[in-house]
Amino acid sequence: MSRQTRTLTIAILIADTPPEPVVALRGDYNRIYPEWLQKALKSIPRHDWQDGYELNLLKYDVVKEQKYPTDAMLADGLIDAIMVTGSASSAYLDIPWANKLAEFIKHVHDSHPLVRICGICYGHQIVARALGGEVKLNETGWELGVYECELTEEGREILCYPEEENYMRIQEVHRDIVTELPPDCINLASTQICQNQGFVKKFITPAPPLPSVAGTSAYMAFDVSDFQTDSSGPSPVRSAHVLTLQGHPEFDEEIVKALIESRSEMGIVSGTLKEEGLKRYNKPHDGIHLGAVFLIMLGLEPRRTEVDVVG
């Protein structure tokens, strides 16, 4: 069977603009998210015989412009996934743009079930709210910089960690937390002050097709064209309908340092909290690995052996 190039189309729902120091350093989310996902794409080992992949990243300003993919685009299988970005706003606020975003997420979940739903930080929280969970201010305080999040058994499997790994290392810049998961969702990891560091909601079958493969967003059970996995079957994350992370896999140390200093200048963080963040921001983290997990979720299976075989 001949090697082809497949296109993964992700609608990035941009829920904020970073502070000016971050924009000056690295650009806004229109740049930060594509750069992160492209690096993640390049990091995934592939056999020569496996299809190539390219990313088609569509950006939508859901705050000022309140723009979204159309229902026709979703129904016709033109969007494989939506990814909701971080934001300085709070997902529990009753404000028009956030209410519209939550309604859209719920509509995609209910009416376009093959479209995968991804959320990062605020995105994690607003997805939880949209699907029936609960979000609150964490009275214990902030998490700033790289934290080791203890993986659940499900988290280790879904997030593609080896059996011997017990922690996900991820940049954190948040105080709001998901206090109650939506129905049928499974927690992936936790820290001492944040019990829900991400969650997954699974399909009832291991690897339904992408909308772009099926030509529709309506649910069907199996991707019959998926011949590119070996006898061990599809990666566990292929079963994910919804996948979120509380931390920021898209942030590197430069961005987090700039955010901490910016929030300090605004009086949001100070003293020992700032000092702790500045001790943590440049520790090793799994940002590119976790970006790859989102792409594996969309069918970009990694090579599982070191030897290329003829497909």
mmCIF file of C-alpha atoms in Angstrom:
data_model
loop_
_atom_site.group_PDB
_atom_site.id
_atom_site.type_symbol
_atom_site.label_atom_id
_atom_site.label_comp_id
_atom_site.label_asym_id
_atom_site.label_seq_id
_atom_site.Cartn_x
_atom_site.Cartn_y
_atom_site.Cartn_z
ATOM 1 C CA MET A 1 0.000 0.000 0.000
ATOM 2 C CA SER A 2 1.469 3.352 -1.029
ATOM 3 C CA ARG A 3 2.560 5.954 1.476
ATOM 4 C CA GLN A 4 0.365 9.040 1.581
ATOM 5 C CA THR A 5 0.368 12.382 3.358
ATOM 6 C CA ARG A 6 -2.580 12.883 5.674
ATOM 7 C CA THR A 7 -3.764 16.227 6.993
ATOM 8 C CA LEU A 8 -4.944 16.684 10.567
ATOM 9 C CA THR A 9 -7.192 19.722 10.935
ATOM 10 C CA ILE A 10 -7.381 21.246 14.398
ATOM 11 C CA ALA A 11 -9.508 24.283 15.242
ATOM 12 C CA ILE A 12 -7.656 26.242 17.926
ATOM 13 C CA LEU A 13 -10.168 28.237 19.965
ATOM 14 C CA ILE A 14 -8.136 31.170 21.265
ATOM 15 C CA ALA A 15 -9.499 32.352 24.600
ATOM 16 C CA ASP A 16 -7.025 35.127 25.448
ATOM 17 C CA THR A 17 -3.968 37.137 24.459
ATOM 18 C CA PRO A 18 -0.910 36.669 26.703
ATOM 19 C CA PRO A 19 0.564 39.681 28.538
ATOM 20 C CA GLU A 20 2.638 42.050 26.414
ATOM 21 C CA PRO A 21 6.035 40.776 27.672
ATOM 22 C CA VAL A 22 5.127 37.287 26.424
ATOM 23 C CA VAL A 23 3.830 38.619 23.102
ATOM 24 C CA ALA A 24 7.028 40.623 22.615
ATOM 25 C CA LEU A 25 9.141 37.574 23.426
ATOM 26 C CA ARG A 26 7.284 34.750 21.671
ATOM 27 C CA GLY A 27 4.122 36.083 20.045
ATOM 28 C CA ASP A 28 0.496 35.439 20.952
ATOM 29 C CA TYR A 29 -1.381 32.126 20.927
ATOM 30 C CA ASN A 30 -1.720 32.320 17.141
ATOM 31 C CA ARG A 31 2.013 31.616 17.118
ATOM 32 C CA ILE A 32 2.685 29.764 20.390
ATOM 33 C CA TYR A 33 0.261 26.876 19.801
ATOM 34 C CA PRO A 34 1.269 26.143 16.182
ATOM 35 C CA GLU A 35 4.973 26.209 17.078
ATOM 36 C CA TRP A 36 4.386 23.775 19.946
ATOM 37 C CA LEU A 37 2.297 21.380 17.854
ATOM 38 C CA GLN A 38 4.764 21.455 14.953
ATOM 39 C CA LYS A 39 7.618 20.588 17.329
ATOM 40 C CA ALA A 40 5.497 17.783 18.758
ATOM 41 C CA LEU A 41 4.769 16.494 15.254
ATOM 42 C CA LYS A 42 8.484 16.325 14.440
ATOM 43 C CA SER A 43 9.208 14.497 17.701
ATOM 44 C CA ILE A 44 7.044 11.453 16.904
ATOM 45 C CA PRO A 45 9.165 8.562 15.558
ATOM 46 C CA ARG A 46 7.711 7.017 12.417
ATOM 47 C CA HIS A 47 8.459 4.115 10.087
ATOM 48 C CA ASP A 48 9.334 4.951 6.494
ATOM 49 C CA TRP A 49 6.259 3.066 5.340
ATOM 50 C CA GLN A 50 3.815 4.921 7.590
ATOM 51 C CA ASP A 51 1.842 7.787 6.118
ATOM 52 C CA GLY A 52 3.230 11.275 6.467
ATOM 53 C CA TYR A 53 1.244 13.888 8.374
ATOM 54 C CA GLU A 54 0.826 17.625 8.120
ATOM 55 C CA LEU A 55 -1.129 19.958 10.373
ATOM 56 C CA ASN A 56 -3.834 22.350 9.235
ATOM 57 C CA LEU A 57 -4.313 24.657 12.206
ATOM 58 C CA LEU A 58 -7.331 26.956 12.032
ATOM 59 C CA LYS A 59 -7.388 29.770 14.583
ATOM 60 C CA TYR A 60 -10.585 31.278 16.006
ATOM 61 C CA ASP A 61 -10.794 34.274 18.349
ATOM 62 C CA VAL A 62 -13.617 33.264 20.697
ATOM 63 C CA VAL A 63 -13.345 36.358 22.925
ATOM 64 C CA LYS A 64 -13.428 39.562 20.858
ATOM 65 C CA GLU A 65 -14.593 38.195 17.507
ATOM 66 C CA GLN A 66 -16.459 35.195 18.983
ATOM 67 C CA LYS A 67 -15.779 33.213 15.809
ATOM 68 C CA TYR A 68 -16.191 29.434 15.581
ATOM 69 C CA PRO A 69 -16.081 26.647 13.005
ATOM 70 C CA THR A 70 -19.434 26.416 11.262
ATOM 71 C CA ASP A 71 -21.786 23.531 11.839
ATOM 72 C CA ALA A 72 -21.418 22.595 8.177
ATOM 73 C CA MET A 73 -17.625 22.329 8.518
ATOM 74 C CA LEU A 74 -18.038 20.066 11.515
ATOM 75 C CA ALA A 75 -20.761 17.909 9.957
ATOM 76 C CA ASP A 76 -18.789 17.415 6.734
ATOM 77 C CA GLY A 77 -15.740 16.101 8.585
ATOM 78 C CA LEU A 78 -13.565 19.151 7.894
ATOM 79 C CA ILE A 79 -12.492 19.535 11.544
ATOM 80 C CA ASP A 80 -10.778 16.628 13.324
ATOM 81 C CA ALA A 81 -10.447 18.279 16.720
ATOM 82 C CA ILE A 82 -11.045 21.469 18.637
ATOM 83 C CA MET A 83 -8.422 22.686 21.112
ATOM 84 C CA VAL A 84 -9.295 25.369 23.670
ATOM 85 C CA THR A 85 -6.356 27.490 24.835
ATOM 86 C CA GLY A 86 -5.465 28.929 28.181
ATOM 87 C CA SER A 87 -6.794 32.266 29.426
ATOM 88 C CA ALA A 88 -6.369 34.644 32.346
ATOM 89 C CA SER A 89 -10.147 34.552 32.744
ATOM 90 C CA SER A 90 -12.013 32.163 35.048
ATOM 91 C CA ALA A 91 -14.150 29.417 33.542
ATOM 92 C CA TYR A 92 -16.813 29.749 36.243
ATOM 93 C CA LEU A 93 -17.627 33.378 35.345
ATOM 94 C CA ASP A 94 -21.037 34.167 33.866
ATOM 95 C CA ILE A 95 -19.831 36.281 30.945
ATOM 96 C CA PRO A 96 -21.174 36.220 27.357
ATOM 97 C CA TRP A 97 -18.122 34.959 25.481
ATOM 98 C CA ALA A 98 -17.390 32.198 28.023
ATOM 99 C CA ASN A 99 -21.034 31.123 28.056
ATOM 100 C CA LYS A 100 -20.990 30.934 24.255
ATOM 101 C CA LEU A 101 -17.753 28.927 24.346
ATOM 102 C CA ALA A 102 -19.191 26.448 26.856
ATOM 103 C CA GLU A 103 -22.329 26.066 24.725
ATOM 104 C CA PHE A 104 -20.219 25.427 21.622
ATOM 105 C CA ILE A 105 -18.134 22.760 23.382
ATOM 106 C CA LYS A 106 -21.282 21.007 24.589
ATOM 107 C CA HIS A 107 -22.788 21.182 21.084
ATOM 108 C CA VAL A 108 -19.672 19.683 19.493
ATOM 109 C CA HIS A 109 -19.602 16.937 22.113
ATOM 110 C CA ASP A 110 -23.262 16.034 21.664
ATOM 111 C CA SER A 111 -23.876 16.665 17.952
ATOM 112 C CA HIS A 112 -20.477 15.962 16.349
ATOM 113 C CA PRO A 113 -19.157 13.021 18.376
ATOM 114 C CA LEU A 114 -16.241 12.105 16.104
ATOM 115 C CA VAL A 115 -14.693 15.549 16.624
ATOM 116 C CA ARG A 116 -12.132 15.237 19.411
ATOM 117 C CA ILE A 117 -12.165 17.868 22.164
ATOM 118 C CA CYS A 118 -8.918 19.086 23.771
ATOM 119 C CA GLY A 119 -8.408 21.666 26.504
ATOM 120 C CA ILE A 120 -5.347 23.350 28.009
ATOM 121 C CA CYS A 121 -5.493 25.069 31.452
ATOM 122 C CA TYR A 122 -8.514 27.391 31.050
ATOM 123 C CA GLY A 123 -9.500 25.069 28.224
ATOM 124 C CA HIS A 124 -9.407 22.142 30.666
ATOM 125 C CA GLN A 125 -11.646 24.091 33.022
ATOM 126 C CA ILE A 126 -14.193 25.373 30.482
ATOM 127 C CA VAL A 127 -14.498 21.902 28.930
ATOM 128 C CA ALA A 128 -15.195 20.529 32.409
ATOM 129 C CA ARG A 129 -17.846 23.197 32.965
ATOM 130 C CA ALA A 130 -19.430 22.609 29.550
ATOM 131 C CA LEU A 131 -19.766 18.871 30.148
ATOM 132 C CA GLY A 132 -21.207 19.118 33.647
ATOM 133 C CA GLY A 133 -18.191 19.458 35.936
ATOM 134 C CA GLU A 134 -17.383 22.175 38.452
ATOM 135 C CA VAL A 135 -14.647 24.829 38.496
ATOM 136 C CA LYS A 136 -13.659 26.979 41.477
ATOM 137 C CA LEU A 137 -10.930 29.264 42.740
ATOM 138 C CA ASN A 138 -8.323 27.248 44.629
ATOM 139 C CA GLU A 139 -8.271 28.730 48.126
ATOM 140 C CA THR A 140 -4.926 27.003 48.760
ATOM 141 C CA GLY A 141 -3.223 29.151 46.146
ATOM 142 C CA TRP A 142 -1.321 29.115 42.862
ATOM 143 C CA GLU A 143 0.841 26.608 41.048
ATOM 144 C CA LEU A 144 3.638 28.346 39.126
ATOM 145 C CA GLY A 145 6.447 26.656 37.207
ATOM 146 C CA VAL A 146 7.117 22.977 36.620
ATOM 147 C CA TYR A 147 5.273 20.542 38.878
ATOM 148 C CA GLU A 148 5.490 16.784 39.152
ATOM 149 C CA CYS A 149 1.930 15.507 38.840
ATOM 150 C CA GLU A 150 1.371 12.002 40.160
ATOM 151 C CA LEU A 151 -0.113 9.888 37.393
ATOM 152 C CA THR A 152 -3.112 7.663 37.898
ATOM 153 C CA GLU A 153 -2.963 4.257 36.264
ATOM 154 C CA GLU A 154 -5.285 5.574 33.557
ATOM 155 C CA GLY A 155 -3.162 8.708 33.196
ATOM 156 C CA ARG A 156 0.026 6.732 32.656
ATOM 157 C CA GLU A 157 -1.627 4.760 29.864
ATOM 158 C CA ILE A 158 -3.541 7.567 28.157
ATOM 159 C CA LEU A 159 -0.626 10.011 28.304
ATOM 160 C CA CYS A 160 1.769 7.472 26.777
ATOM 161 C CA TYR A 161 4.165 7.138 29.700
ATOM 162 C CA PRO A 162 6.132 3.922 30.305
ATOM 163 C CA GLU A 163 5.032 1.628 33.115
ATOM 164 C CA GLU A 164 7.907 2.682 35.348
ATOM 165 C CA GLU A 165 7.072 6.415 35.156
ATOM 166 C CA ASN A 166 4.979 7.801 38.005
ATOM 167 C CA TYR A 167 4.921 11.515 37.210
ATOM 168 C CA MET A 168 3.944 13.962 34.499
ATOM 169 C CA ARG A 169 6.157 17.066 34.571
ATOM 170 C CA ILE A 170 4.379 20.116 33.230
ATOM 171 C CA GLN A 171 4.497 23.912 33.409
ATOM 172 C CA GLU A 172 1.737 25.333 35.602
ATOM 173 C CA VAL A 173 0.332 28.878 35.709
ATOM 174 C CA HIS A 174 -3.038 28.681 37.448
ATOM 175 C CA ARG A 175 -5.100 29.141 40.551
ATOM 176 C CA ASP A 176 -8.534 27.993 39.349
ATOM 177 C CA ILE A 177 -9.121 24.243 39.471
ATOM 178 C CA VAL A 178 -11.639 21.627 38.419
ATOM 179 C CA THR A 179 -13.196 20.457 41.680
ATOM 180 C CA GLU A 180 -15.665 17.996 40.169
ATOM 181 C CA LEU A 181 -15.169 16.045 36.954
ATOM 182 C CA PRO A 182 -17.935 15.781 34.355
ATOM 183 C CA PRO A 183 -19.850 12.480 34.209
ATOM 184 C CA ASP A 184 -17.945 9.523 32.716
ATOM 185 C CA CYS A 185 -14.614 11.358 32.846
ATOM 186 C CA ILE A 186 -11.462 9.901 34.412
ATOM 187 C CA ASN A 187 -8.773 11.833 36.276
ATOM 188 C CA LEU A 188 -5.252 11.528 34.847
ATOM 189 C CA ALA A 189 -2.951 13.044 37.483
ATOM 190 C CA SER A 190 -2.824 15.136 40.640
ATOM 191 C CA THR A 191 -0.635 17.365 42.794
ATOM 192 C CA GLN A 192 -0.917 18.170 46.476
ATOM 193 C CA ILE A 193 -3.164 21.200 45.888
ATOM 194 C CA CYS A 194 -4.827 20.255 42.588
ATOM 195 C CA GLN A 195 -6.486 16.865 42.426
ATOM 196 C CA ASN A 196 -7.571 17.049 38.770
ATOM 197 C CA GLN A 197 -4.564 17.760 36.565
ATOM 198 C CA GLY A 198 -6.307 16.491 33.453
ATOM 199 C CA PHE A 199 -9.085 14.163 32.427
ATOM 200 C CA VAL A 200 -10.180 11.872 29.638
ATOM 201 C CA LYS A 201 -13.568 10.804 28.392
ATOM 202 C CA LYS A 202 -13.408 7.705 26.241
ATOM 203 C CA PHE A 203 -15.332 6.455 23.250
ATOM 204 C CA ILE A 204 -17.010 3.089 23.637
ATOM 205 C CA THR A 205 -14.646 1.635 21.018
ATOM 206 C CA PRO A 206 -10.826 1.839 20.933
ATOM 207 C CA ALA A 207 -10.159 3.937 17.824
ATOM 208 C CA PRO A 208 -13.096 5.483 15.958
ATOM 209 C CA PRO A 209 -12.116 7.191 12.689
ATOM 210 C CA LEU A 210 -11.328 10.863 12.437
ATOM 211 C CA PRO A 211 -14.011 13.037 10.848
ATOM 212 C CA SER A 212 -11.677 13.724 7.907
ATOM 213 C CA VAL A 213 -11.346 9.981 7.287
ATOM 214 C CA ALA A 214 -15.038 9.211 7.735
ATOM 215 C CA GLY A 215 -16.213 12.277 5.823
ATOM 216 C CA THR A 216 -18.617 13.044 8.653
ATOM 217 C CA SER A 217 -18.684 13.966 12.335
ATOM 218 C CA ALA A 218 -21.370 11.364 13.078
ATOM 219 C CA TYR A 219 -20.188 8.495 15.243
ATOM 220 C CA MET A 220 -19.038 5.209 13.783
ATOM 221 C CA ALA A 221 -17.342 2.493 15.742
ATOM 222 C CA PHE A 222 -14.109 1.566 13.974
ATOM 223 C CA ASP A 223 -11.561 3.097 11.641
ATOM 224 C CA VAL A 224 -11.491 0.334 9.038
ATOM 225 C CA SER A 225 -8.718 2.098 7.109
ATOM 226 C CA ASP A 226 -6.359 2.049 10.089
ATOM 227 C CA PHE A 227 -3.743 -0.440 8.928
ATOM 228 C CA GLN A 228 -0.727 1.388 10.337
ATOM 229 C CA THR A 229 -0.677 -0.068 13.839
ATOM 230 C CA ASP A 230 1.041 -3.316 14.685
ATOM 231 C CA SER A 231 -0.385 -6.399 16.376
ATOM 232 C CA SER A 232 -0.520 -4.610 19.734
ATOM 233 C CA GLY A 233 -3.332 -2.458 18.384
ATOM 234 C CA PRO A 234 -3.905 1.301 18.492
ATOM 235 C CA SER A 235 -2.378 3.453 21.217
ATOM 236 C CA PRO A 236 -4.703 3.756 24.252
ATOM 237 C CA VAL A 237 -5.087 7.507 23.724
ATOM 238 C CA ARG A 238 -6.827 6.757 20.415
ATOM 239 C CA SER A 239 -9.876 5.915 22.541
ATOM 240 C CA ALA A 240 -10.087 9.502 23.848
ATOM 241 C CA HIS A 241 -13.097 11.583 22.860
ATOM 242 C CA VAL A 242 -12.141 14.369 25.284
ATOM 243 C CA LEU A 243 -8.622 15.016 26.622
ATOM 244 C CA THR A 244 -7.595 17.924 28.840
ATOM 245 C CA LEU A 245 -4.619 19.096 30.892
ATOM 246 C CA GLN A 246 -4.569 21.649 33.702
ATOM 247 C CA GLY A 247 -0.953 22.576 33.008
ATOM 248 C CA HIS A 248 0.601 24.285 29.997
ATOM 249 C CA PRO A 249 2.477 21.845 27.745
ATOM 250 C CA GLU A 250 2.703 24.621 25.131
ATOM 251 C CA PHE A 251 4.755 26.869 27.444
ATOM 252 C CA ASP A 252 8.527 26.708 27.750
ATOM 253 C CA GLU A 253 10.683 28.231 30.458
ATOM 254 C CA GLU A 254 11.038 31.629 28.737
ATOM 255 C CA ILE A 255 7.281 32.077 28.511
ATOM 256 C CA VAL A 256 6.650 30.994 32.105
ATOM 257 C CA LYS A 257 9.376 33.261 33.469
ATOM 258 C CA ALA A 258 7.879 36.197 31.558
ATOM 259 C CA LEU A 259 4.408 35.340 32.881
ATOM 260 C CA ILE A 260 5.591 35.148 36.487
ATOM 261 C CA GLU A 261 7.390 38.484 36.211
ATOM 262 C CA SER A 262 4.409 40.081 34.454
ATOM 263 C CA ARG A 263 1.965 38.885 37.111
ATOM 264 C CA SER A 264 4.366 40.106 39.781
ATOM 265 C CA GLU A 265 4.398 43.590 38.242
ATOM 266 C CA MET A 266 0.577 43.530 38.218
ATOM 267 C CA GLY A 267 0.536 42.590 41.906
ATOM 268 C CA ILE A 268 -1.091 39.199 41.291
ATOM 269 C CA VAL A 269 1.817 37.131 42.602
ATOM 270 C CA SER A 270 4.544 38.286 44.959
ATOM 271 C CA GLY A 271 6.895 37.306 47.761
ATOM 272 C CA THR A 272 7.479 33.620 48.370
ATOM 273 C CA LEU A 273 4.992 32.662 45.641
ATOM 274 C CA LYS A 274 7.056 34.488 43.028
ATOM 275 C CA GLU A 275 10.290 33.082 44.453
ATOM 276 C CA GLU A 276 8.917 29.538 44.313
ATOM 277 C CA GLY A 277 7.807 30.011 40.700
ATOM 278 C CA LEU A 278 11.225 31.326 39.710
ATOM 279 C CA LYS A 279 12.822 28.236 41.282
ATOM 280 C CA ARG A 280 10.570 25.923 39.285
ATOM 281 C CA TYR A 281 10.124 27.493 35.843
ATOM 282 C CA ASN A 282 13.313 26.140 34.254
ATOM 283 C CA LYS A 283 13.066 22.537 35.445
ATOM 284 C CA PRO A 284 12.746 19.781 32.800
ATOM 285 C CA HIS A 285 9.178 19.212 31.633
ATOM 286 C CA ASP A 286 7.201 17.019 29.244
ATOM 287 C CA GLY A 287 5.654 19.702 27.035
ATOM 288 C CA ILE A 288 6.684 18.255 23.672
ATOM 289 C CA HIS A 289 5.823 14.714 24.765
ATOM 290 C CA LEU A 290 2.344 15.862 25.782
ATOM 291 C CA GLY A 291 1.894 17.734 22.511
ATOM 292 C CA ALA A 292 2.700 14.478 20.748
ATOM 293 C CA VAL A 293 0.047 12.717 22.863
ATOM 294 C CA PHE A 294 -2.632 15.010 21.448
ATOM 295 C CA LEU A 295 -1.471 14.135 17.916
ATOM 296 C CA ILE A 296 -1.338 10.404 18.659
ATOM 297 C CA MET A 297 -4.919 10.808 19.874
ATOM 298 C CA LEU A 298 -5.675 11.922 16.306
ATOM 299 C CA GLY A 299 -4.190 8.805 14.751
ATOM 300 C CA LEU A 300 -0.530 9.714 14.301
ATOM 301 C CA GLU A 301 0.762 6.402 15.627
ATOM 302 C CA PRO A 302 4.436 6.337 16.649
ATOM 303 C CA ARG A 303 6.897 3.729 15.480
ATOM 304 C CA ARG A 304 6.966 0.858 17.974
ATOM 305 C CA THR A 305 10.042 -1.014 16.750
ATOM 306 C CA GLU A 306 13.484 0.208 15.768
ATOM 307 C CA VAL A 307 13.532 -1.752 12.509
ATOM 308 C CA ASP A 308 11.653 -0.607 9.429
ATOM 309 C CA VAL A 309 9.606 -3.269 7.720
ATOM 310 C CA VAL A 310 8.012 -3.143 4.322
ATOM 311 C CA GLY A 311 4.304 -2.319 4.629
#
